[in-house]
Amino acid sequence: MALLSTSAGSTRFDVPPYVPNGNECQLFETAWTRQLPLLLKGPTGCGKTRFVSHMAARLGLQLSTVSCHDDLAAADLTGRYLLKGGDTIWVDGPLTRAVRDGGICYLDEIVEARKDVAVVLHPLTDDRRMLPLERTGEQIEAPPGFMLVVSYNPGYQNILKALKPSTKQRFVSIEFDFLPKAQEVAVVSVESGLDEARVAPLVELANRLRKLKGNDIEEGVSTRLLVYCASLIDSGMDRREAIRAAIIEPLTDDPDVKTALAEVANALIV
Amino acid sequence: MALLSTSAGSTRFDVPPYVPNGNECQLFETAWTRQLPLLLKGPTGCGKTRFVSHMAARLGLQLSTVSCHDDLAAADLTGRYLLKGGDTIWVDGPLTRAVRDGGICYLDEIVEARKDVAVVLHPLTDDRRMLPLERTGEQIEAPPGFMLVVSYNPGYQNILKALKPSTKQRFVSIEFDFLPKAQEVAVVSVESGLDEARVAPLVELANRLRKLKGNDIEEGVSTRLLVYCASLIDSGMDRREAIRAAIIEPLTDDPDVKTALAEVANALIV
Amino acid sequence: MALLSTSAGSTRFDVPPYVPNGNECQLFETAWTRQLPLLLKGPTGCGKTRFVSHMAARLGLQLSTVSCHDDLAAADLTGRYLLKGGDTIWVDGPLTRAVRDGGICYLDEIVEARKDVAVVLHPLTDDRRMLPLERTGEQIEAPPGFMLVVSYNPGYQNILKALKPSTKQRFVSIEFDFLPKAQEVAVVSVESGLDEARVAPLVELANRLRKLKGNDIEEGVSTRLLVYCASLIDSGMDRREAIRAAIIEPLTDDPDVKTALAEVANALIV
Amino acid sequence: MALLSTSAGSTRFDVPPYVPNGNECQLFETAWTRQLPLLLKGPTGCGKTRFVSHMAARLGLQLSTVSCHDDLAAADLTGRYLLKGGDTIWVDGPLTRAVRDGGICYLDEIVEARKDVAVVLHPLTDDRRMLPLERTGEQIEAPPGFMLVVSYNPGYQNILKALKPSTKQRFVSIEFDFLPKAQEVAVVSVESGLDEARVAPLVELANRLRKLKGNDIEEGVSTRLLVYCASLIDSGMDRREAIRAAIIEPLTDDPDVKTALAEVANALIV
Amino acid sequence: MALLSTSAGSTRFDVPPYVPNGNECQLFETAWTRQLPLLLKGPTGCGKTRFVSHMAARLGLQLSTVSCHDDLAAADLTGRYLLKGGDTIWVDGPLTRAVRDGGICYLDEIVEARKDVAVVLHPLTDDRRMLPLERTGEQIEAPPGFMLVVSYNPGYQNILKALKPSTKQRFVSIEFDFLPKAQEVAVVSVESGLDEARVAPLVELANRLRKLKGNDIEEGVSTRLLVYCASLIDSGMDRREAIRAAIIEPLTDDPDVKTALAEVANALIV
Amino acid sequence: MALLSTSAGSTRFDVPPYVPNGNECQLFETAWTRQLPLLLKGPTGCGKTRFVSHMAARLGLQLSTVSCHDDLAAADLTGRYLLKGGDTIWVDGPLTRAVRDGGICYLDEIVEARKDVAVVLHPLTDDRRMLPLERTGEQIEAPPGFMLVVSYNPGYQNILKALKPSTKQRFVSIEFDFLPKAQEVAVVSVESGLDEARVAPLVELANRLRKLKGNDIEEGVSTRLLVYCASLIDSGMDRREAIRAAIIEPLTDDPDVKTALAEVANALIV
């Protein structure tokens, strides 16, 4: 998903555009200055990843992103021993590389990772700012230029997959939500090439469907899906077919819910 | 299962025949043009795999297919380290090869795979279009000629095995269903060699049995089974025995249900 | 268990004898001719394995049998990397060998295998007839002389261990049951050496006990147990002791059920 | 536990003594002659293992015993690849060695093993008498001098750990129980060195406690525990202390049940 | 989190500052003198880790810290075999190194570790003071200069993750809690640079929110979060936004609870 | 924990002191003489481990102790293959070493081990006295000088973690409990250096708290905790603080139970 940066003066040549929705840029910069780790919370496709790319470029920092998943273990972040010419040699993982070199290490959807990952982050997120590598016996101190950013979607949290309070309390936290309507129309129009007039009813439709979240559909329509939909229309596809392929089908498999969503769409998109 | 392509003008010499059922060919081409990933939904044996082969050939693209299963992990797609002459060397998996070389990578029955697979696809399916290989430290940018297609059968979805909304919202989606009767008769006749007159009651039988889905039988009769049945009849086997072996026995193990299905068949196939 | 072939004319010198119970030989041959995969369903010890051996010999085909179990994974069928002189080399599994060389590959009790096995079979059982080896990047096309046969016992199926409809619908299917009485008497007599007059009450006993299946005993008496029992009697053992050792004890551990079965036996075997 | 063989004429110099309790010796010999696999059922410490040793020596056969447990997998029986000088070489497991060399292979407490073990036994226990080694591609035919014997304790069976009917129906079966009183007195006396007069009340006590099985205690007193108890008394220990240490404490941890058992003992052992 | 040491006379040049809350320093020193292992109990971020660093420096001891997690096994503490030039060599883990070299080994959040870890500690925490390395056959006696310290948060304990009594009874134990108000104000002010007058209402807010623990929020506000919050305010951020980012968002994801917490904050922070 | 041996005449120079509580020394010696395996049952910290050390020294036997845990598998006891110079060589585990060399092998908390461990012990604990190493094909006969001792705490037993009757019935068993009051006072005084008059109320307190076991606290106070407590007092710590740190905190995390226990202590320790 692509969001345009409108924050005056701070856009440099190769900074990915980003439209701030509140004080998140100031908070990020303050956290960076005070060497505090940061936690981003928010729904799918609302721009968290883009925000981190934007801030990394703006602050001139290297960005290393790790998408977390059920099988991601601490060793995938810190490193492991590999065989090389008959010897076992140590190879740094992405977190270790970031701690050594400085820059931002961004762990996307941290709650998905195995639980040992959270614990590896503990000594990095208190005043020690240190990454202990138990298997090599090394203890790497994070340089001032290192910052840890993690994100998760609170909508998915369940008992088995929640961050422990002892982990959460190690991060300054920002909550994200979808853009206000006018901003979202602008962003979708720029990303898809479709004019704003034809984008506006799509954003209106998205906002109506987002209110259904938790009832018939699990998650609200992301800005990304709106860009997909506008792209299909911009390529000449019928609007209703585009809405079906890029909004309704990705939201649900239930025939009744599909019919209901299509009726909402038909009422709006005449 | 084999389906004939009737879409005028687009059939090239070695394009597998395919009979479109709606706007799926246009949607595929638009998604390809706009570099959007695609999700195909639909029941067993309705032609999803054939459709992908058809479109790949039509667009002149390399096709790499991976059948997903319970033990398919991210490393099976991205690659792993192997021992070679005492060294550990990296060997690309099928997804990595497809991202490097371009073409279509098709992950069949994606919900069956382990959950880390979905997360590997995330950076490939947003505006980054990038495959990060954590274990080598490489980040491969997908060339414009790369397209990701995945499929699943919504009928099988359960709580443990559903695509997360954050994954679904990364794909333009198409729903598949069985062919209309006349088209299915034509396809089965061509595939089996049995004349259309003798195929027609088999398709009629299939459509009646498909309505029983969810009651006595778990899944409707696939076009593939109709081709099997017509092939057995074409080889001289008694029609009732062919229906038993190619339709009734593959659908159920329950003696009472078998009897009921045989009665439906007997009423149609005089 | 040994069953005599009485199918006129088709017995060659080293073809294991087999007594057909219906149209199964014709169905097998037709499936072979039309290159369709075959699924055999039926209770323990009713002759499925013998039938496959018989047909393989009759059609002059190589037979490769794999007994499936809870830990049988796809890699056990397709192959794996082994260390050889410091290098990692690929070694074909039995399914890969059969696809390369042609002949019948018979997977006995397929539902017992791990679920990734079923998915490996999918591209082999549609019109692609292809075995993709993800780990080597190879895609082996099955020659016309390759046939896949699988079997399972529907009596054992449960929710965790059922073939998915998308797998079942890839096979022409045959249901097996025990032999009619006269045929079973002949088979047991030939196999054990005991004369038919003394075998007959044993078969009669088996048929009575088979009706108790699902109540006190989990599975009916197999022809194999009858052959065991007749062999013990033929070796001079007391009939009641032979029935206890070869029929009652293998069927149940419950003292009350044992007494009840012994009473049924005593009433018949005077 | 040690049991004296009183079967006239069959005792050779190094045959472990064994007191038959029924027709088990004849059944074993007949099964051996007819090449039928054998299943021994019975409670803990009733002499199953001793019986197999006795018969193996009597028939002049090599005996290979494997104690099965939760982690025993098929590969532990059949063999595995090991590294040797940089190469991977195959090393036979105990079952494979027995099949190659002939003799008795005895799998003690077969239900404890992992389920893939049972399936490995299937081709060995039908008319094929063959051990397929999937990983080497070898199929070893069992020589006439090979016999498979397995045992289990039906008292422990539960839903998760029962032999499948398709496995049970592959074995001639013998049920074992404790010895009649006079025989057990003789055996315990010989094994412990304590005179029969002082052993008799211990056996009487055991028989009373065996009737409590399933109520307060899980399993009846084994002959082994009686030998332990008599040995302690023979070494000069007080009888009540010996009964407590060798009978009551091994049977239960519950203080109330201990008191109850001690009262039964006190009433008998004046 | 940083806490100032005010304990007179005991501060050496590089001793991390620590404010004692009771007799914990005396207890630690006595345990050290008497060679008794120590267990620290207390909530997240109350200063356990800092306390251990403080005492280690004060006593002039080497400190080795291991953060425990779900996948931390005994071998991660004791050591493992690694390949080196074709040989397998033993490499000590952090616990083994500490036992060999003396000093404090601190296992943070011990209940998170796998259960075999607790058992490895048993021979180290009785009068044997010995670390047996089963895999090397070595038994290392702990020198007088070795001390074991472990910690856990009793608030997280559940049935699956509790220390066994047989483990707990091997440690002298100290319970930790948050600092008294005046001390906490001083600490937060020093750590953040914000004057005490502006810190005081934040500590007051924290104490109110700590009383809600167990109702709407899982864990009380840690001193660490207060330092974060004061740092953001010190950097010029609006107080309410700082409280939201550093206190409310890290405590909860529930919109209603957030509103309630914000109201408590608004009432205090005028 | 340290217990003084008062058994007249049997104390040799380097025999760890031990105070017998009943006939356990005689039972151990008889079991040793008659080559019977021994099982020790009893609560945490009641002296089982010390007893074994004492008897081993008294009988002049090598002692090898293994603390069992959830991940201890048979291979950890018997041995495993390791890579050495490119070859796989076999390395004996502690049980195998003890069987080869003779002496006592003591498995502490045997119920904690994985279930395959119990089965490995079976052939060692019947009249075969043999350790079969399946992976090497070796069968090691235990020399007369080998004795197996195991222990467990019946208080922890549950359905998942109980010794099977077929295992229990292989051991002569001794139940342990805490020492009588006068003996325990003497032991704690000697171990801690605190005079008996000041130890007596601590033992009195322990006996009162032991009666609460199963209600508010899971396990009674061990003699070890009393020694800890007396040591702290002997080092000059306030008695109530010592009781809190060495008795109350190790017993419970519940604030109400702590208050109740402190009241019991205050009533006794004026």
CSV table of N, CA and C in Angstrom, one decimal, chain A residues 79-135:
chain,number,residue,atom,x,y,z
A,79,GLY,N,21.0,-15.9,15.2
A,79,GLY,CA,22.0,-16.5,14.3
A,79,GLY,C,22.2,-18.0,14.7
A,80,ARG,N,22.9,-18.7,13.9
A,80,ARG,CA,23.1,-20.1,14.2
A,80,ARG,C,24.4,-20.6,13.6
A,81,TYR,N,24.8,-21.8,14.1
A,81,TYR,CA,26.0,-22.5,13.6
A,81,TYR,C,25.7,-23.2,12.3
A,82,LEU,N,26.6,-23.0,11.3
A,82,LEU,CA,26.5,-23.7,10.1
A,82,LEU,C,27.8,-24.4,9.8
A,83,LEU,N,27.7,-25.5,9.0
A,83,LEU,CA,29.0,-26.2,8.6
A,83,LEU,C,29.7,-25.5,7.5
A,84,LYS,N,30.9,-25.4,7.6
A,84,LYS,CA,31.7,-24.7,6.5
A,84,LYS,C,33.1,-25.4,6.4
A,85,GLY,N,33.4,-26.1,5.4
A,85,GLY,CA,34.6,-26.8,5.3
A,85,GLY,C,34.9,-27.8,6.4
A,86,GLY,N,33.8,-28.4,6.9
A,86,GLY,CA,34.0,-29.3,8.0
A,86,GLY,C,33.9,-28.7,9.4
A,87,ASP,N,34.0,-27.4,9.5
A,87,ASP,CA,33.9,-26.7,10.8
A,87,ASP,C,32.5,-26.1,11.0
A,88,THR,N,32.2,-25.9,12.2
A,88,THR,CA,30.9,-25.3,12.6
A,88,THR,C,31.2,-23.8,12.7
A,89,ILE,N,30.7,-22.9,11.9
A,89,ILE,CA,30.9,-21.5,12.1
A,89,ILE,C,29.6,-20.8,12.4
A,90,TRP,N,29.8,-19.7,13.2
A,90,TRP,CA,28.6,-18.9,13.6
A,90,TRP,C,28.2,-17.9,12.5
A,91,VAL,N,26.9,-17.8,12.2
A,91,VAL,CA,26.4,-16.9,11.2
A,91,VAL,C,25.4,-16.0,11.9
A,92,ASP,N,25.6,-14.7,11.9
A,92,ASP,CA,24.7,-13.8,12.5
A,92,ASP,C,23.3,-13.8,11.9
A,93,GLY,N,22.3,-13.7,12.7
A,93,GLY,CA,20.9,-13.5,12.2
A,93,GLY,C,20.6,-12.0,12.0
A,94,PRO,N,19.4,-11.7,11.4
A,94,PRO,CA,19.2,-10.2,11.1
A,94,PRO,C,19.2,-9.3,12.3
A,95,LEU,N,18.7,-9.8,13.5
A,95,LEU,CA,18.7,-8.9,14.6
A,95,LEU,C,20.2,-8.7,15.1
A,96,THR,N,21.0,-9.7,15.1
A,96,THR,CA,22.4,-9.5,15.5
A,96,THR,C,23.1,-8.6,14.6
A,97,ARG,N,22.9,-8.8,13.3
A,97,ARG,CA,23.5,-7.8,12.3
A,97,ARG,C,23.1,-6.4,12.6
A,98,ALA,N,21.8,-6.2,12.8
A,98,ALA,CA,21.3,-4.8,13.1
A,98,ALA,C,21.9,-4.3,14.4
A,99,VAL,N,22.0,-5.1,15.4
A,99,VAL,CA,22.6,-4.6,16.7
A,99,VAL,C,24.1,-4.2,16.4
A,100,ARG,N,24.8,-5.1,15.7
A,100,ARG,CA,26.2,-4.8,15.4
A,100,ARG,C,26.4,-3.5,14.6
A,101,ASP,N,25.5,-3.3,13.5
A,101,ASP,CA,25.7,-2.3,12.6
A,101,ASP,C,25.0,-1.0,12.9
A,102,GLY,N,24.0,-1.1,13.8
A,102,GLY,CA,23.1,0.1,14.0
A,102,GLY,C,22.0,0.1,13.0
A,103,GLY,N,21.1,1.1,13.2
A,103,GLY,CA,19.9,1.2,12.3
A,103,GLY,C,18.7,0.6,13.0
A,104,ILE,N,17.6,0.6,12.2
A,104,ILE,CA,16.3,0.1,12.8
A,104,ILE,C,16.1,-1.4,12.5
A,105,CYS,N,15.8,-2.2,13.5
A,105,CYS,CA,15.4,-3.6,13.2
A,105,CYS,C,13.9,-3.6,13.5
A,106,TYR,N,13.1,-4.0,12.5
A,106,TYR,CA,11.7,-4.0,12.5
A,106,TYR,C,11.1,-5.4,12.5
A,107,LEU,N,10.5,-5.8,13.6
A,107,LEU,CA,9.9,-7.1,13.7
A,107,LEU,C,8.4,-7.0,13.5
A,108,ASP,N,7.9,-7.4,12.3
A,108,ASP,CA,6.5,-7.2,11.9
A,108,ASP,C,5.7,-8.4,12.5
A,109,GLU,N,4.6,-8.1,13.0
A,109,GLU,CA,3.7,-9.1,13.6
A,109,GLU,C,4.4,-10.0,14.7
A,110,ILE,N,5.0,-9.3,15.6
A,110,ILE,CA,5.8,-10.0,16.7
A,110,ILE,C,5.0,-11.0,17.4
A,111,VAL,N,3.7,-10.9,17.6
A,111,VAL,CA,3.0,-11.9,18.4
A,111,VAL,C,2.9,-13.3,17.7
A,112,GLU,N,3.2,-13.2,16.4
A,112,GLU,CA,3.2,-14.5,15.6
A,112,GLU,C,4.4,-15.4,16.0
A,113,ALA,N,5.5,-14.7,16.4
A,113,ALA,CA,6.7,-15.5,16.6
A,113,ALA,C,6.7,-16.4,17.8
A,114,ARG,N,7.6,-17.3,17.8
A,114,ARG,CA,7.6,-18.2,19.0
A,114,ARG,C,8.1,-17.4,20.2
A,115,LYS,N,7.7,-17.9,21.4
A,115,LYS,CA,7.8,-17.1,22.6
A,115,LYS,C,9.2,-16.8,23.0
A,116,ASP,N,10.2,-17.6,22.6
A,116,ASP,CA,11.5,-17.3,23.0
A,116,ASP,C,12.0,-16.0,22.3
A,117,VAL,N,11.4,-15.6,21.2
A,117,VAL,CA,11.8,-14.4,20.6
A,117,VAL,C,11.6,-13.2,21.5
A,118,ALA,N,10.4,-13.1,22.2
A,118,ALA,CA,10.2,-12.0,23.1
A,118,ALA,C,11.2,-11.9,24.1
A,119,VAL,N,11.7,-13.0,24.6
A,119,VAL,CA,12.6,-13.0,25.7
A,119,VAL,C,14.0,-12.5,25.2
A,120,VAL,N,14.4,-12.9,24.0
A,120,VAL,CA,15.6,-12.4,23.4
A,120,VAL,C,15.6,-10.8,23.4
A,121,LEU,N,14.4,-10.3,23.3
A,121,LEU,CA,14.4,-8.8,23.2
A,121,LEU,C,14.5,-8.1,24.5
A,122,HIS,N,14.3,-8.8,25.6
A,122,HIS,CA,14.3,-8.2,26.9
A,122,HIS,C,15.5,-7.4,27.2
A,123,PRO,N,16.7,-8.1,27.2
A,123,PRO,CA,17.9,-7.3,27.5
A,123,PRO,C,18.2,-6.2,26.5
A,124,LEU,N,17.6,-6.2,25.3
A,124,LEU,CA,17.8,-5.2,24.4
A,124,LEU,C,16.9,-4.0,24.7
A,125,THR,N,15.8,-4.2,25.5
A,125,THR,CA,14.8,-3.2,25.7
A,125,THR,C,14.8,-2.7,27.2
A,126,ASP,N,15.8,-3.0,27.9
A,126,ASP,CA,15.9,-2.3,29.2
A,126,ASP,C,17.2,-1.5,29.2
A,127,ASP,N,17.6,-1.0,30.3
A,127,ASP,CA,18.8,0.0,30.2
A,127,ASP,C,20.1,-0.7,29.9
A,128,ARG,N,20.1,-2.1,29.8
A,128,ARG,CA,21.3,-2.7,29.4
A,128,ARG,C,21.5,-2.6,27.9
A,129,ARG,N,20.4,-2.5,27.1
A,129,ARG,CA,20.5,-2.4,25.6
A,129,ARG,C,21.6,-3.4,25.1
A,130,MET,N,21.4,-4.6,25.4
A,130,MET,CA,22.4,-5.6,25.1
A,130,MET,C,21.8,-6.9,24.5
A,131,LEU,N,22.5,-7.5,23.6
A,131,LEU,CA,22.0,-8.7,23.0
A,131,LEU,C,22.9,-9.9,23.4
A,132,PRO,N,22.5,-10.7,24.3
A,132,PRO,CA,23.4,-11.8,24.7
A,132,PRO,C,23.2,-13.0,23.7
A,133,LEU,N,24.3,-13.5,23.2
A,133,LEU,CA,24.3,-14.7,22.3
A,133,LEU,C,24.7,-15.9,23.2
A,134,GLU,N,23.8,-16.6,23.8
A,134,GLU,CA,24.1,-17.7,24.6
A,134,GLU,C,25.0,-18.7,24.0
A,135,ARG,N,24.8,-19.0,22.7
A,135,ARG,CA,25.5,-20.1,22.1
A,135,ARG,C,26.9,-19.7,21.7
